[in-house]
Structures are given as structure tokens and as C-alpha cells.
Amino acid sequence: MKKNLMSFFCCVLSVIFLYTFKVCAASDIQRFGGEDRYETSIKISQGNWQDSDYIILVSGKNFPDALSATPLSKKYNAPILLTGSEEIGTNVMEEIKRLSPKYAFIIGGTGAISENVERQLTQKDIVCTRIAGEDRYETSAKVAQKIGTSNGAFITSGENFPDAVSVAAIAAAKEMPILLTKRDKLPDEVKKVMEANSKYYVIGGEGSVSPNAVNEIGDYKRIGGSDRYETNAAVINEFKNDLDFSNTYLANGYGFADALSGSAAAAKTKAPIALVSDSFNIKNSIIKYNIDNISTICVLGGTGVISDILVHRIINGGVIKVCIDPGHGGYDSGAVGPNGVLEKNVNLAIALKTGKILKANGIEIVYTRTNDNVPWPANVLQDLQMRCDIANNANVDYFVCIHANSAGTSANGSETYYSSGSVKGQKLAESIQKEIINATGLFNRGVKTENFYVLNHTDAPAVLVETAFISNPNEEKLLNSDSFQNTMAQAIARGVINFVSTQ
Ligand SMILES: [Zn+2]
């Protein structure tokens, strides 16, 4: 009762936010993402090179010339930066200054990267070498000459990028060039640089590189699947023993640019690049089978390219995980109703029922507590932080905190909170709130933002549901009844499921 007078919200404990500390997840996630592909290439460079004698400039607008650049980047330990065709943008130029290179390779003809770009570099006393052929195929052959083909080479389609991206970091690690071919004919310029008796790998299915195109090559091995993701997985599996999975990269299977600049960084540590997208089959992800060896997932591109949710689902092997946090517990009763109902017990009952429904719908549940023996000490901050740690360590996709409200005997209704600025948090809150009002007919207090500790210290989008007012005798009675708890749990679960199914 005293608590009711002390604060409008029973969740006053949650409002305390003193300092932030993050714990390591099972797999750490490091994102190299900018506003666009140019910014992303800068972020990748900043994250992996303190300085560099060499840089490689490729067109940010067109992939073909750039595809063969990664093995070159490994040979010269050079970051790959993207440029516009007419000029090097201000931010990319700032990054070049930071790296203070002596030499630059420009990959592609003046149609892809103009002479003006070259001038911008020579003005900074950077010696430029342009590697360019008549077309993408000849360009790949010229890059190959810089690397040499005595270790063999990878042959991929020059008409599409994913297979080349799949093999880029591996090719670099093995100091083998990437040669581009047409679907039905290996171009003469490419044939010229291929040495007899070397080991050749053809990357991609017969739809990408036909048997006709490569039948002149005596000894080759084809690594391919039915689509870009299967080929990607097949390539990674084939060279598993040459790769170090501790940093594993994710790149979008439908965009070349982030993957290309990322492949230079991946090649430094012999890291695989897994192609992903919302449409690929997460359950067969290469990540799933190697998760024990992965300490950091490096995401190439911003959240618009690879969403946080997708990353979490990939780490979790496709499962959606929701953390259910029954507010208060143990030493902390939460609010106490006029007839003595304890908030902590009501919260727990609704939380367990909600979790049970979600589980039945294929969602994995992580509870912060499942009874009144709480795992945290009787200390508010440690209590709240541990709830966040449980969710963060489990890499959950969403966090749902369940409370009952307290203000006075006449206050009534339901409300759901999210952290200001969290778009997904807001959508989840709206989805849950709508279902609660539909199911219970309680007064709709709407969705709101608040600096509750658990909303601000969980990695996943988070919501805090104030189911009803325990300080109101009518709602206290409802909260304490099994049927109302069931209705409330069904509504919360439906809100979660409706939201998740749109993601
Ligand atoms: Zn509470």
C-alpha cells in the first residue's frame, strides 16, 4: 500500500537508469553499416585498417570490374573503397587521407572510374595503377596477372555477382585470382592467363557457368548449388579447413557493394562471408552448423540491408526467441492491491500463461524468472540489470515485460510502453495493446514511451505491459482471477505473434 502512495507507477524501480554496461552475447555482433554503400565501405576500412600503403578503388555503381578485386586486396593488404565514377566523395576522401596510402589500384576503365578520380589521387601524391581491360572479363584477367595463377584460380559468372562474392575471401586467403566467364563461353583473354596443370574451381551451378564454357579446362572442380545461397554454403563447406570462423561475415545476397568491400576485411582473417536475405532458408544457414566456432558475427551493411532481427534469427538457427519478464518477484512484491493481492504473483501468472501460448506457437521462450525464487540479489539495479543480461545473453529477438499498474482506487485501464525511438518496440507495443483492449474491454490508455531500465538496457526491441490497475479494487479482482489472466495472456501472445509474423 505504501508503494501506491509513493509513486504513480509501480514500476518506479525500472525508471532508475544509472550506467550502462553491456555483456557479451554468445556471439558478439559487429555491424559495419553506413547510410549507403560508400559509407559502409568507409566503416569497413576504419574497422580493419589503421593505415595502409595501398588502397583499391572500385566503382560503387557497377559490380563487374570490382568482382576480382578481393584477392588483390589481400595480396597488398589494401582496403577496398567504393567511389563514384566522376569523383571521390568527401567522406571517402577523408578516409583515404586517414589511411595515408602511397599507392592506389583503380579497377576498371575510365567509363567506370573517370580520369578525374585518378587526378584527385595523384594530387595527393598517391601513385595510381589502373587495371582495366576492354570488358569485365579482360579486367579480371589483368587482375589475375597481378596475383598469378600458379596456385590455380576460381572461375565464376561475370554476369551476376553472388558466386564471386561467395568465393572472394577464400580466393584471397588462398592467393588465387577470380576469373570471370560468360555463361556459355570462356573469353579468350581469360583463357590466355590460365596456366596448364593448375587447379581450377568453377563456382556456381550449370545455369551460371555452363559445362560448355569450361570443357576446355582439363582439371576443374565445380562447386555449386541450386541458388546463390546453396552455392555460398557449398563453397564455404568445401574450403572449411582453410577458413577461420571466429569472425564470420554476413552479406546481403542481393547487393554486391557491401559484400565486396567487406570481402577485403574478411580475407584478412580468412573469414567466410555468408550470403543471407529475408528470403533465404535460415534453417540451412551455414552459421547454424558452425555457430560453436563463431565468436563475432560481422554484419556488412546497415539495418536496411540486413535487419537486426534477421541477424538474431540467423544466430538462433531460425528460431524466434522472446524473453518474458514477469515484473518484480522475491524480495520485491511490486504494488499491493487494496485487498492484498501482490503484483509480483499476478505478473508471474500472466507471464507463464503467455509463455506457454507462445511456445505452443513455435516461439522459443526465455523467462527472467519462473517462480518467486529470483536469481538476483535484493538490489534494485542488479535486479533490473540481470533481467536484461538474461535476455541479451540469450540473443532474444524481443523482450516483453509484464507488470500491473498502481495509482489510486479509481485509476483504470491498460497501457503498453516502449523505448522512445524504437520503431520495432513501438510496433510491438501497438500490436499487444490492440489485442489487450479487444480481448478485455479495459479502458485503453494507449502506447507510451518511458525511460524504464529494462526498455533501455535490452538489445532486442522491448515493451513493458501494464495489464491493469491493481490499486483499483475491480481490476485487482480481475487480475487475481484465473480466467482474466488467461484472457490477458492470450491477448499478449496474439499481439506478439501478429507482430512477429509481419517481420
Ligand atoms: Zn510493476
Short mmCIF file of C-alpha atoms and ligand atoms in Angstrom, two decimals:
data_model
loop_
_atom_site.label_atom_id
_atom_site.label_comp_id
_atom_site.label_asym_id
_atom_site.label_seq_id
_atom_site.Cartn_x
_atom_site.Cartn_y
_atom_site.Cartn_z
CA MET A 1 0.00 0.00 0.00
CA LYS A 2 2.82 2.32 0.86
CA LYS A 3 4.18 1.86 -2.65
CA ASN A 4 0.92 3.13 -4.11
CA LEU A 5 1.34 6.44 -2.36
CA MET A 6 4.97 6.69 -3.22
CA SER A 7 4.61 6.54 -6.93
CA PHE A 8 2.19 6.64 -9.76
CA PHE A 9 3.91 3.73 -11.42
CA CYS A 10 4.52 0.55 -9.59
CA CYS A 11 7.44 0.25 -11.95
CA VAL A 12 9.30 3.13 -10.40
CA LEU A 13 12.21 0.77 -9.86
CA SER A 14 12.51 0.37 -13.57
CA VAL A 15 12.90 4.08 -14.13
CA ILE A 16 16.25 4.15 -12.45
CA PHE A 17 18.98 4.23 -15.03
CA LEU A 18 22.44 4.94 -13.76
CA TYR A 19 25.08 3.49 -16.01
CA THR A 20 25.20 1.23 -19.00
CA PHE A 21 27.26 -1.88 -19.32
CA LYS A 22 26.83 -4.44 -21.99
CA VAL A 23 27.56 -8.08 -21.65
CA CYS A 24 28.91 -10.24 -24.41
CA ALA A 25 26.34 -12.27 -26.23
CA ALA A 26 27.03 -15.87 -27.15
CA SER A 27 28.11 -14.45 -30.48
CA ASP A 28 29.04 -10.78 -30.48
CA ILE A 29 27.60 -8.78 -33.31
CA GLN A 30 29.65 -6.12 -35.02
CA ARG A 31 27.93 -4.12 -37.70
CA PHE A 32 29.79 -2.29 -40.44
CA GLY A 33 26.97 -0.21 -41.77
CA GLY A 34 26.72 3.28 -43.18
CA GLU A 35 24.00 5.36 -44.75
CA ASP A 36 24.89 3.90 -48.12
CA ARG A 37 27.44 1.58 -49.76
CA TYR A 38 30.12 4.28 -49.82
CA GLU A 39 29.74 4.94 -46.10
CA THR A 40 29.70 1.21 -45.42
CA SER A 41 32.99 0.78 -47.29
CA ILE A 42 34.43 3.55 -45.10
CA LYS A 43 33.19 1.86 -41.93
CA ILE A 44 34.75 -1.45 -43.00
CA SER A 45 38.04 0.26 -43.75
CA GLN A 46 38.01 2.14 -40.44
CA GLY A 47 37.23 -1.03 -38.56
CA ASN A 48 40.01 -3.09 -40.10
CA TRP A 49 42.89 -0.82 -41.15
CA GLN A 50 44.81 1.67 -39.01
CA ASP A 51 46.66 2.80 -42.10
CA SER A 52 47.64 1.26 -45.39
CA ASP A 53 50.28 1.73 -48.06
CA TYR A 54 47.83 0.51 -50.67
CA ILE A 55 44.17 1.13 -51.37
CA ILE A 56 41.91 -0.31 -54.04
CA LEU A 57 39.25 1.85 -55.62
CA VAL A 58 36.30 0.23 -57.34
CA SER A 59 33.08 1.60 -58.76
CA GLY A 60 30.21 1.73 -56.30
CA LYS A 61 27.71 1.69 -59.14
CA ASN A 62 28.65 -1.37 -61.11
CA PHE A 63 29.88 -4.70 -59.89
CA PRO A 64 31.64 -6.47 -62.75
CA ASP A 65 35.03 -4.77 -62.64
CA ALA A 66 35.14 -4.95 -58.91
CA LEU A 67 34.47 -8.65 -58.51
CA SER A 68 38.04 -9.73 -58.99
CA ALA A 69 39.50 -7.12 -56.62
CA THR A 70 39.45 -9.06 -53.35
CA PRO A 71 42.45 -11.36 -53.92
CA LEU A 72 44.39 -8.26 -54.92
CA SER A 73 43.37 -6.55 -51.70
CA LYS A 74 44.73 -9.48 -49.72
CA LYS A 75 48.00 -9.51 -51.61
CA TYR A 76 48.59 -5.81 -50.86
CA ASN A 77 46.73 -5.72 -47.54
CA ALA A 78 44.62 -2.96 -49.04
CA PRO A 79 41.11 -1.88 -48.11
CA ILE A 80 38.60 -1.73 -50.95
CA LEU A 81 36.89 1.64 -51.12
CA LEU A 82 33.95 2.45 -53.34
CA THR A 83 33.91 5.58 -55.43
CA GLY A 84 31.50 7.34 -57.72
CA SER A 85 32.59 7.36 -61.34
CA GLU A 86 33.16 11.12 -61.68
CA GLU A 87 34.75 11.93 -58.35
CA ILE A 88 35.75 10.58 -54.97
CA GLY A 89 33.18 11.81 -52.46
CA THR A 90 34.23 13.94 -49.48
CA ASN A 91 33.87 11.20 -46.87
CA VAL A 92 35.70 8.58 -48.90
CA MET A 93 38.46 11.14 -49.49
CA GLU A 94 38.67 11.75 -45.73
CA GLU A 95 39.10 8.02 -45.22
CA ILE A 96 41.84 7.90 -47.86
CA LYS A 97 43.63 10.73 -46.01
CA ARG A 98 43.33 8.80 -42.77
CA LEU A 99 44.85 5.69 -44.34
CA SER A 100 47.60 7.81 -45.96
CA PRO A 101 48.37 5.34 -48.76
CA LYS A 102 51.30 5.63 -51.16
CA TYR A 103 49.71 3.57 -53.93
CA ALA A 104 46.23 3.07 -55.30
CA PHE A 105 44.87 0.43 -57.64
CA ILE A 106 41.93 1.62 -59.70
CA ILE A 107 39.95 -1.30 -61.02
CA GLY A 108 38.05 -0.73 -64.25
CA GLY A 109 38.21 1.52 -67.28
CA THR A 110 37.58 5.27 -67.43
CA GLY A 111 33.92 4.57 -68.12
CA ALA A 112 33.58 3.06 -64.65
CA ILE A 113 36.05 5.32 -62.85
CA SER A 114 36.97 8.56 -64.61
CA GLU A 115 40.38 10.15 -65.08
CA ASN A 116 39.23 12.87 -62.70
CA VAL A 117 39.20 10.32 -59.88
CA GLU A 118 42.75 9.36 -60.76
CA ARG A 119 43.74 13.06 -60.72
CA GLN A 120 42.25 13.52 -57.26
CA LEU A 121 44.62 10.81 -56.02
CA THR A 122 47.76 11.91 -57.86
CA GLN A 123 47.23 15.40 -56.46
CA LYS A 124 47.67 13.79 -53.07
CA ASP A 125 50.93 12.16 -54.23
CA ILE A 126 49.32 8.75 -54.43
CA VAL A 127 50.76 6.65 -57.26
CA CYS A 128 47.89 5.17 -59.26
CA THR A 129 47.84 1.93 -61.20
CA ARG A 130 44.77 1.39 -63.29
CA ILE A 131 43.89 -2.22 -64.03
CA ALA A 132 41.43 -2.28 -66.86
CA GLY A 133 40.55 -4.41 -69.83
CA GLU A 134 38.19 -3.93 -72.70
CA ASP A 135 35.47 -5.51 -70.61
CA ARG A 136 34.90 -7.12 -67.23
CA TYR A 137 36.42 -10.40 -68.41
CA GLU A 138 39.67 -8.88 -69.57
CA THR A 139 39.79 -6.80 -66.39
CA SER A 140 39.55 -9.96 -64.32
CA ALA A 141 42.35 -11.49 -66.40
CA LYS A 142 44.56 -8.45 -65.83
CA VAL A 143 43.94 -8.52 -62.08
CA ALA A 144 44.77 -12.24 -62.19
CA GLN A 145 48.12 -11.48 -63.79
CA LYS A 146 48.98 -9.28 -60.80
CA ILE A 147 48.24 -12.18 -58.47
CA GLY A 148 49.43 -15.09 -60.62
CA THR A 149 47.56 -18.28 -61.42
CA SER A 150 50.17 -20.81 -60.31
CA ASN A 151 48.00 -21.71 -57.29
CA GLY A 152 45.05 -22.09 -59.63
CA ALA A 153 42.01 -19.84 -59.90
CA PHE A 154 38.31 -19.57 -59.32
CA ILE A 155 36.08 -19.19 -62.36
CA THR A 156 32.73 -17.51 -61.79
CA SER A 157 29.99 -15.86 -63.76
CA GLY A 158 30.71 -12.29 -64.85
CA GLU A 159 27.03 -11.76 -65.47
CA ASN A 160 25.97 -11.89 -61.86
CA PHE A 161 27.77 -11.17 -58.63
CA PRO A 162 26.76 -13.59 -55.83
CA ASP A 163 29.02 -16.52 -56.72
CA ALA A 164 32.07 -14.30 -56.98
CA VAL A 165 31.24 -12.73 -53.63
CA SER A 166 30.86 -16.19 -52.09
CA VAL A 167 34.36 -17.14 -53.09
CA ALA A 168 36.10 -13.77 -52.77
CA ALA A 169 37.50 -14.08 -49.26
CA ILE A 170 38.53 -17.70 -49.86
CA ALA A 171 40.23 -16.84 -53.13
CA ALA A 172 42.09 -14.09 -51.34
CA ALA A 173 43.17 -16.33 -48.49
CA LYS A 174 44.48 -18.93 -50.94
CA GLU A 175 46.06 -16.27 -53.15
CA MET A 176 44.08 -17.49 -56.10
CA PRO A 177 42.53 -14.98 -58.51
CA ILE A 178 38.89 -14.83 -59.55
CA LEU A 179 38.40 -15.10 -63.29
CA LEU A 180 35.09 -14.12 -64.84
CA THR A 181 33.44 -16.04 -67.60
CA LYS A 182 30.37 -15.72 -69.79
CA ARG A 183 27.72 -18.34 -69.26
CA ASP A 184 28.48 -20.35 -72.39
CA LYS A 185 31.97 -19.27 -73.37
CA LEU A 186 35.21 -18.73 -71.54
CA PRO A 187 36.52 -15.47 -73.05
CA ASP A 188 39.85 -15.72 -74.90
CA GLU A 189 41.53 -13.03 -72.77
CA VAL A 190 40.74 -15.10 -69.69
CA LYS A 191 41.94 -18.34 -71.26
CA LYS A 192 45.27 -16.69 -72.01
CA VAL A 193 46.18 -16.16 -68.36
CA MET A 194 45.28 -19.67 -67.28
CA GLU A 195 48.26 -21.94 -66.76
CA ALA A 196 48.10 -25.59 -67.61
CA ASN A 197 48.20 -28.03 -64.70
CA SER A 198 46.83 -25.53 -62.19
CA LYS A 199 43.84 -26.32 -60.02
CA TYR A 200 40.66 -24.63 -61.18
CA TYR A 201 37.35 -24.32 -59.38
CA VAL A 202 34.18 -23.40 -61.21
CA ILE A 203 31.83 -21.62 -58.83
CA GLY A 204 28.08 -21.77 -59.41
CA GLY A 205 25.59 -24.13 -60.96
CA GLU A 206 25.39 -25.02 -64.64
CA GLY A 207 22.86 -22.22 -65.05
CA SER A 208 25.58 -19.69 -64.21
CA VAL A 209 28.56 -21.34 -65.90
CA SER A 210 27.61 -23.97 -68.47
CA PRO A 211 29.69 -27.14 -68.97
CA ASN A 212 30.40 -25.87 -72.49
CA ALA A 213 32.13 -22.79 -71.19
CA VAL A 214 34.64 -24.76 -69.16
CA ASN A 215 35.03 -28.05 -71.06
CA GLU A 216 38.41 -26.92 -72.42
CA ILE A 217 39.80 -26.73 -68.91
CA GLY A 218 41.24 -30.13 -68.21
CA ASP A 219 41.10 -30.38 -64.48
CA TYR A 220 38.43 -28.46 -62.66
CA LYS A 221 36.03 -28.94 -59.80
CA ARG A 222 32.58 -27.41 -59.82
CA ILE A 223 31.15 -26.10 -56.57
CA GLY A 224 27.58 -25.02 -56.94
CA GLY A 225 24.04 -25.24 -55.69
CA SER A 226 20.58 -24.54 -56.97
CA ASP A 227 20.72 -20.88 -55.96
CA ARG A 228 23.17 -18.28 -54.65
CA TYR A 229 22.69 -19.36 -51.03
CA GLU A 230 23.29 -23.03 -51.74
CA THR A 231 26.36 -22.19 -53.77
CA ASN A 232 27.56 -19.96 -50.96
CA ALA A 233 27.13 -22.78 -48.43
CA ALA A 234 28.79 -25.29 -50.76
CA VAL A 235 31.80 -23.01 -51.24
CA ILE A 236 32.20 -22.44 -47.50
CA ASN A 237 31.88 -26.17 -46.82
CA GLU A 238 34.43 -27.05 -49.49
CA PHE A 239 37.05 -24.74 -48.01
CA LYS A 240 36.07 -25.15 -44.40
CA ASN A 241 39.56 -26.19 -43.35
CA ASP A 242 41.10 -23.09 -44.94
CA LEU A 243 38.70 -20.77 -43.11
CA ASP A 244 38.66 -19.26 -39.67
CA PHE A 245 35.06 -18.98 -38.48
CA SER A 246 35.79 -16.91 -35.37
CA ASN A 247 34.81 -13.78 -37.30
CA THR A 248 32.09 -14.73 -39.73
CA TYR A 249 30.59 -12.14 -42.06
CA LEU A 250 27.02 -11.72 -43.25
CA ALA A 251 26.30 -10.02 -46.56
CA ASN A 252 23.03 -9.45 -48.33
CA GLY A 253 22.61 -11.90 -51.21
CA TYR A 254 21.07 -9.22 -53.38
CA GLY A 255 23.62 -6.43 -53.19
CA PHE A 256 27.21 -6.64 -54.30
CA ALA A 257 28.66 -3.47 -52.86
CA ASP A 258 28.73 -4.13 -49.12
CA ALA A 259 29.90 -7.67 -49.66
CA LEU A 260 32.67 -6.54 -51.95
CA SER A 261 34.19 -4.00 -49.58
CA GLY A 262 33.62 -6.46 -46.75
CA SER A 263 35.41 -9.26 -48.55
CA ALA A 264 38.69 -7.36 -48.22
CA ALA A 265 38.26 -7.30 -44.45
CA ALA A 266 37.10 -10.92 -44.35
CA ALA A 267 40.12 -12.01 -46.37
CA LYS A 268 42.45 -10.56 -43.72
CA THR A 269 41.34 -13.20 -41.21
CA LYS A 270 40.33 -15.94 -43.68
CA ALA A 271 36.76 -15.36 -42.60
CA PRO A 272 33.81 -16.77 -44.51
CA ILE A 273 31.12 -14.50 -45.92
CA ALA A 274 27.66 -15.98 -45.63
CA LEU A 275 25.09 -14.60 -48.05
CA VAL A 276 21.74 -14.00 -46.40
CA SER A 277 18.44 -12.25 -47.01
CA ASP A 278 14.92 -12.32 -45.74
CA SER A 279 14.11 -14.91 -48.40
CA PHE A 280 16.82 -17.47 -47.75
CA ASN A 281 16.24 -20.55 -45.66
CA ILE A 282 17.67 -19.70 -42.26
CA LYS A 283 17.33 -23.28 -41.07
CA ASN A 284 20.03 -24.37 -43.53
CA SER A 285 22.27 -21.45 -42.75
CA ILE A 286 25.98 -22.16 -42.71
CA ILE A 287 26.04 -20.15 -39.48
CA LYS A 288 23.90 -22.71 -37.71
CA TYR A 289 26.34 -25.54 -38.36
CA ASN A 290 29.38 -23.54 -37.33
CA ILE A 291 27.94 -21.43 -34.52
CA ASP A 292 30.20 -23.02 -31.90
CA ASN A 293 33.25 -21.71 -33.75
CA ILE A 294 31.92 -18.20 -34.24
CA SER A 295 32.78 -15.56 -31.68
CA THR A 296 31.80 -12.49 -33.72
CA ILE A 297 29.22 -12.05 -36.43
CA CYS A 298 30.28 -9.15 -38.66
CA VAL A 299 27.33 -7.66 -40.47
CA LEU A 300 28.08 -5.88 -43.75
CA GLY A 301 25.70 -3.01 -44.38
CA GLY A 302 23.12 -1.03 -42.41
CA THR A 303 19.90 -2.33 -40.89
CA GLY A 304 18.09 -1.61 -44.15
CA VAL A 305 20.38 -4.14 -45.85
CA ILE A 306 20.42 -6.80 -43.10
CA SER A 307 17.99 -6.20 -40.25
CA ASP A 308 18.83 -6.84 -36.59
CA ILE A 309 16.02 -9.35 -36.43
CA LEU A 310 17.44 -11.30 -39.35
CA VAL A 311 20.84 -11.38 -37.63
CA HIS A 312 19.31 -12.70 -34.43
CA ARG A 313 17.29 -15.31 -36.25
CA ILE A 314 20.38 -16.47 -38.12
CA ILE A 315 22.34 -16.76 -34.86
CA ASN A 316 19.44 -18.63 -33.30
CA GLY A 317 19.16 -21.02 -36.23
CA GLY A 318 15.90 -19.56 -37.44
CA VAL A 319 14.09 -19.74 -34.16
CA ILE A 320 12.30 -16.65 -32.86
CA LYS A 321 13.15 -16.10 -29.22
CA VAL A 322 11.12 -13.95 -26.88
CA CYS A 323 12.14 -13.08 -23.35
CA ILE A 324 9.21 -12.85 -20.95
CA ASP A 325 9.96 -10.83 -17.86
CA PRO A 326 7.44 -11.05 -15.01
CA GLY A 327 7.95 -7.76 -13.12
CA HIS A 328 9.18 -7.77 -9.51
CA GLY A 329 9.46 -11.03 -7.55
CA GLY A 330 11.26 -12.38 -4.49
CA TYR A 331 12.20 -9.55 -2.13
CA ASP A 332 10.14 -7.11 -4.22
CA SER A 333 6.37 -7.60 -4.10
CA GLY A 334 5.64 -4.80 -6.56
CA ALA A 335 2.43 -2.94 -5.89
CA VAL A 336 -0.07 -4.33 -3.38
CA GLY A 337 -3.80 -4.12 -4.13
CA PRO A 338 -6.38 -2.81 -1.60
CA ASN A 339 -7.33 -6.42 -0.87
CA GLY A 340 -3.77 -7.56 -0.51
CA VAL A 341 -3.11 -9.05 -3.97
CA LEU A 342 0.61 -8.88 -4.71
CA GLU A 343 1.62 -7.58 -8.11
CA LYS A 344 4.59 -9.98 -8.36
CA ASN A 345 2.27 -13.00 -8.22
CA VAL A 346 -0.16 -11.65 -10.80
CA ASN A 347 2.68 -10.71 -13.14
CA LEU A 348 4.19 -14.18 -12.85
CA ALA A 349 0.89 -15.95 -13.51
CA ILE A 350 0.16 -13.92 -16.65
CA ALA A 351 3.77 -14.24 -17.83
CA LEU A 352 3.82 -18.04 -17.53
CA LYS A 353 0.50 -18.33 -19.33
CA THR A 354 1.72 -16.01 -22.09
CA GLY A 355 4.93 -18.01 -22.49
CA LYS A 356 3.01 -21.26 -22.70
CA ILE A 357 0.84 -19.96 -25.56
CA LEU A 358 3.83 -18.57 -27.44
CA LYS A 359 5.71 -21.86 -27.04
CA ALA A 360 2.72 -23.70 -28.48
CA ASN A 361 3.07 -21.39 -31.49
CA GLY A 362 6.69 -22.34 -32.11
CA ILE A 363 8.31 -19.40 -30.39
CA GLU A 364 11.20 -20.09 -28.04
CA ILE A 365 10.72 -18.54 -24.61
CA VAL A 366 13.35 -17.30 -22.20
CA TYR A 367 12.00 -16.32 -18.79
CA THR A 368 13.80 -13.96 -16.43
CA ARG A 369 12.09 -15.88 -13.61
CA THR A 370 9.62 -18.75 -13.43
CA ASN A 371 8.81 -18.61 -9.73
CA ASP A 372 9.30 -16.41 -6.67
CA ASN A 373 12.87 -17.55 -6.01
CA VAL A 374 14.56 -14.84 -8.01
CA PRO A 375 18.12 -15.39 -9.23
CA TRP A 376 19.22 -11.82 -8.44
CA PRO A 377 20.16 -10.22 -5.13
CA ALA A 378 17.86 -7.85 -3.25
CA ASN A 379 19.26 -4.86 -5.04
CA VAL A 380 17.22 -2.83 -7.49
CA LEU A 381 19.89 -2.11 -10.03
CA GLN A 382 21.37 -5.61 -10.02
CA ASP A 383 17.83 -6.98 -10.21
CA LEU A 384 16.98 -4.98 -13.34
CA GLN A 385 20.36 -5.46 -14.96
CA MET A 386 20.21 -9.20 -14.52
CA ARG A 387 16.85 -9.34 -16.27
CA CYS A 388 18.46 -7.52 -19.21
CA ASP A 389 21.53 -9.80 -19.08
CA ILE A 390 19.35 -12.90 -19.26
CA ALA A 391 17.66 -11.56 -22.39
CA ASN A 392 20.85 -10.24 -24.00
CA ASN A 393 22.90 -13.38 -23.32
CA ALA A 394 20.19 -15.48 -24.90
CA ASN A 395 20.18 -13.27 -28.01
CA VAL A 396 16.43 -12.91 -27.86
CA ASP A 397 14.53 -11.21 -30.66
CA TYR A 398 12.01 -9.47 -28.40
CA PHE A 399 11.61 -8.60 -24.74
CA VAL A 400 8.18 -8.47 -23.10
CA CYS A 401 7.97 -7.23 -19.51
CA ILE A 402 4.70 -7.75 -17.64
CA HIS A 403 3.50 -5.53 -14.79
CA ALA A 404 0.33 -4.32 -13.13
CA ASN A 405 -0.23 -0.63 -12.62
CA SER A 406 -0.91 1.27 -9.43
CA ALA A 407 -2.16 4.82 -8.80
CA GLY A 408 -5.39 5.04 -6.79
CA THR A 409 -8.64 3.19 -6.44
CA SER A 410 -10.26 4.92 -9.43
CA ALA A 411 -7.39 4.67 -11.92
CA ASN A 412 -8.14 2.04 -14.56
CA GLY A 413 -7.16 0.52 -17.87
CA SER A 414 -4.20 -0.94 -19.76
CA GLU A 415 -1.15 0.67 -21.30
CA THR A 416 1.97 -0.59 -23.03
CA TYR A 417 5.35 1.10 -23.01
CA TYR A 418 8.28 1.08 -25.41
CA SER A 419 11.59 2.85 -25.52
CA SER A 420 11.44 6.19 -27.32
CA GLY A 421 12.93 5.87 -30.81
CA SER A 422 12.48 2.12 -31.07
CA VAL A 423 10.38 1.64 -34.20
CA LYS A 424 10.02 -2.09 -33.66
CA GLY A 425 9.34 -1.58 -29.96
CA GLN A 426 6.54 0.81 -30.84
CA LYS A 427 5.01 -1.57 -33.37
CA LEU A 428 5.17 -4.47 -30.93
CA ALA A 429 3.61 -2.31 -28.20
CA GLU A 430 0.81 -1.23 -30.55
CA SER A 431 0.16 -4.82 -31.59
CA ILE A 432 -0.08 -6.03 -27.98
CA GLN A 433 -2.09 -3.05 -26.76
CA LYS A 434 -4.67 -3.51 -29.51
CA GLU A 435 -5.19 -7.17 -28.62
CA ILE A 436 -5.47 -6.45 -24.88
CA ILE A 437 -8.20 -3.84 -25.42
CA ASN A 438 -10.08 -6.08 -27.87
CA ALA A 439 -9.93 -9.06 -25.53
CA THR A 440 -10.54 -7.44 -22.14
CA GLY A 441 -12.59 -4.34 -22.94
CA LEU A 442 -10.49 -2.45 -20.40
CA PHE A 443 -10.01 1.31 -20.78
CA ASN A 444 -7.42 1.98 -23.48
CA ARG A 445 -4.62 4.13 -22.07
CA GLY A 446 -2.66 3.64 -25.28
CA VAL A 447 1.02 3.05 -26.01
CA LYS A 448 3.56 5.32 -24.39
CA THR A 449 7.29 5.87 -24.09
CA GLU A 450 9.20 5.88 -20.83
CA ASN A 451 12.81 5.52 -19.67
CA PHE A 452 12.22 2.22 -17.92
CA TYR A 453 15.52 0.48 -17.24
CA VAL A 454 14.62 -2.79 -18.93
CA LEU A 455 13.44 -0.99 -22.06
CA ASN A 456 16.73 0.86 -22.38
CA HIS A 457 19.16 -1.93 -21.48
CA THR A 458 17.90 -4.81 -23.58
CA ASP A 459 19.42 -5.33 -27.04
CA ALA A 460 16.14 -6.57 -28.50
CA PRO A 461 13.09 -4.39 -29.15
CA ALA A 462 11.35 -4.27 -25.78
CA VAL A 463 7.92 -3.49 -24.37
CA LEU A 464 6.51 -3.19 -20.88
CA VAL A 465 2.84 -4.07 -20.46
CA GLU A 466 0.84 -2.54 -17.60
CA THR A 467 -2.00 -5.05 -17.73
CA ALA A 468 -4.47 -3.27 -15.39
CA PHE A 469 -4.57 -1.28 -12.11
CA ILE A 470 -4.02 -3.46 -9.09
CA SER A 471 -4.82 -0.38 -6.95
CA ASN A 472 -8.36 -0.39 -8.35
CA PRO A 473 -10.44 -2.96 -6.40
CA ASN A 474 -12.34 -4.07 -9.52
CA GLU A 475 -9.23 -4.58 -11.58
CA GLU A 476 -7.40 -6.13 -8.63
CA LYS A 477 -10.11 -8.75 -8.54
CA LEU A 478 -9.79 -9.33 -12.28
CA LEU A 479 -6.02 -9.58 -12.11
CA ASN A 480 -6.31 -12.19 -9.40
CA SER A 481 -8.73 -14.37 -11.39
CA ASP A 482 -7.56 -17.28 -13.49
CA SER A 483 -9.95 -16.52 -16.36
CA PHE A 484 -8.85 -12.89 -16.67
CA GLN A 485 -5.20 -13.95 -16.50
CA ASN A 486 -5.89 -16.39 -19.37
CA THR A 487 -7.62 -13.70 -21.43
CA MET A 488 -4.77 -11.28 -20.80
CA ALA A 489 -2.12 -13.89 -21.65
CA GLN A 490 -3.89 -14.84 -24.87
CA ALA A 491 -4.11 -11.18 -25.86
CA ILE A 492 -0.42 -10.50 -25.18
CA ALA A 493 0.60 -13.66 -27.03
CA ARG A 494 -1.60 -12.80 -30.00
CA GLY A 495 -0.09 -9.31 -30.09
CA VAL A 496 3.41 -10.81 -30.17
CA ILE A 497 2.54 -13.39 -32.83
CA ASN A 498 0.78 -10.85 -35.07
CA PHE A 499 3.79 -8.57 -34.88
CA VAL A 500 6.40 -11.29 -35.37
CA SER A 501 4.62 -12.64 -38.42
CA THR A 502 4.97 -9.27 -40.15
CA GLN A 503 8.74 -9.17 -39.61
ZN ZN B 1 5.35 -3.22 -11.54
#
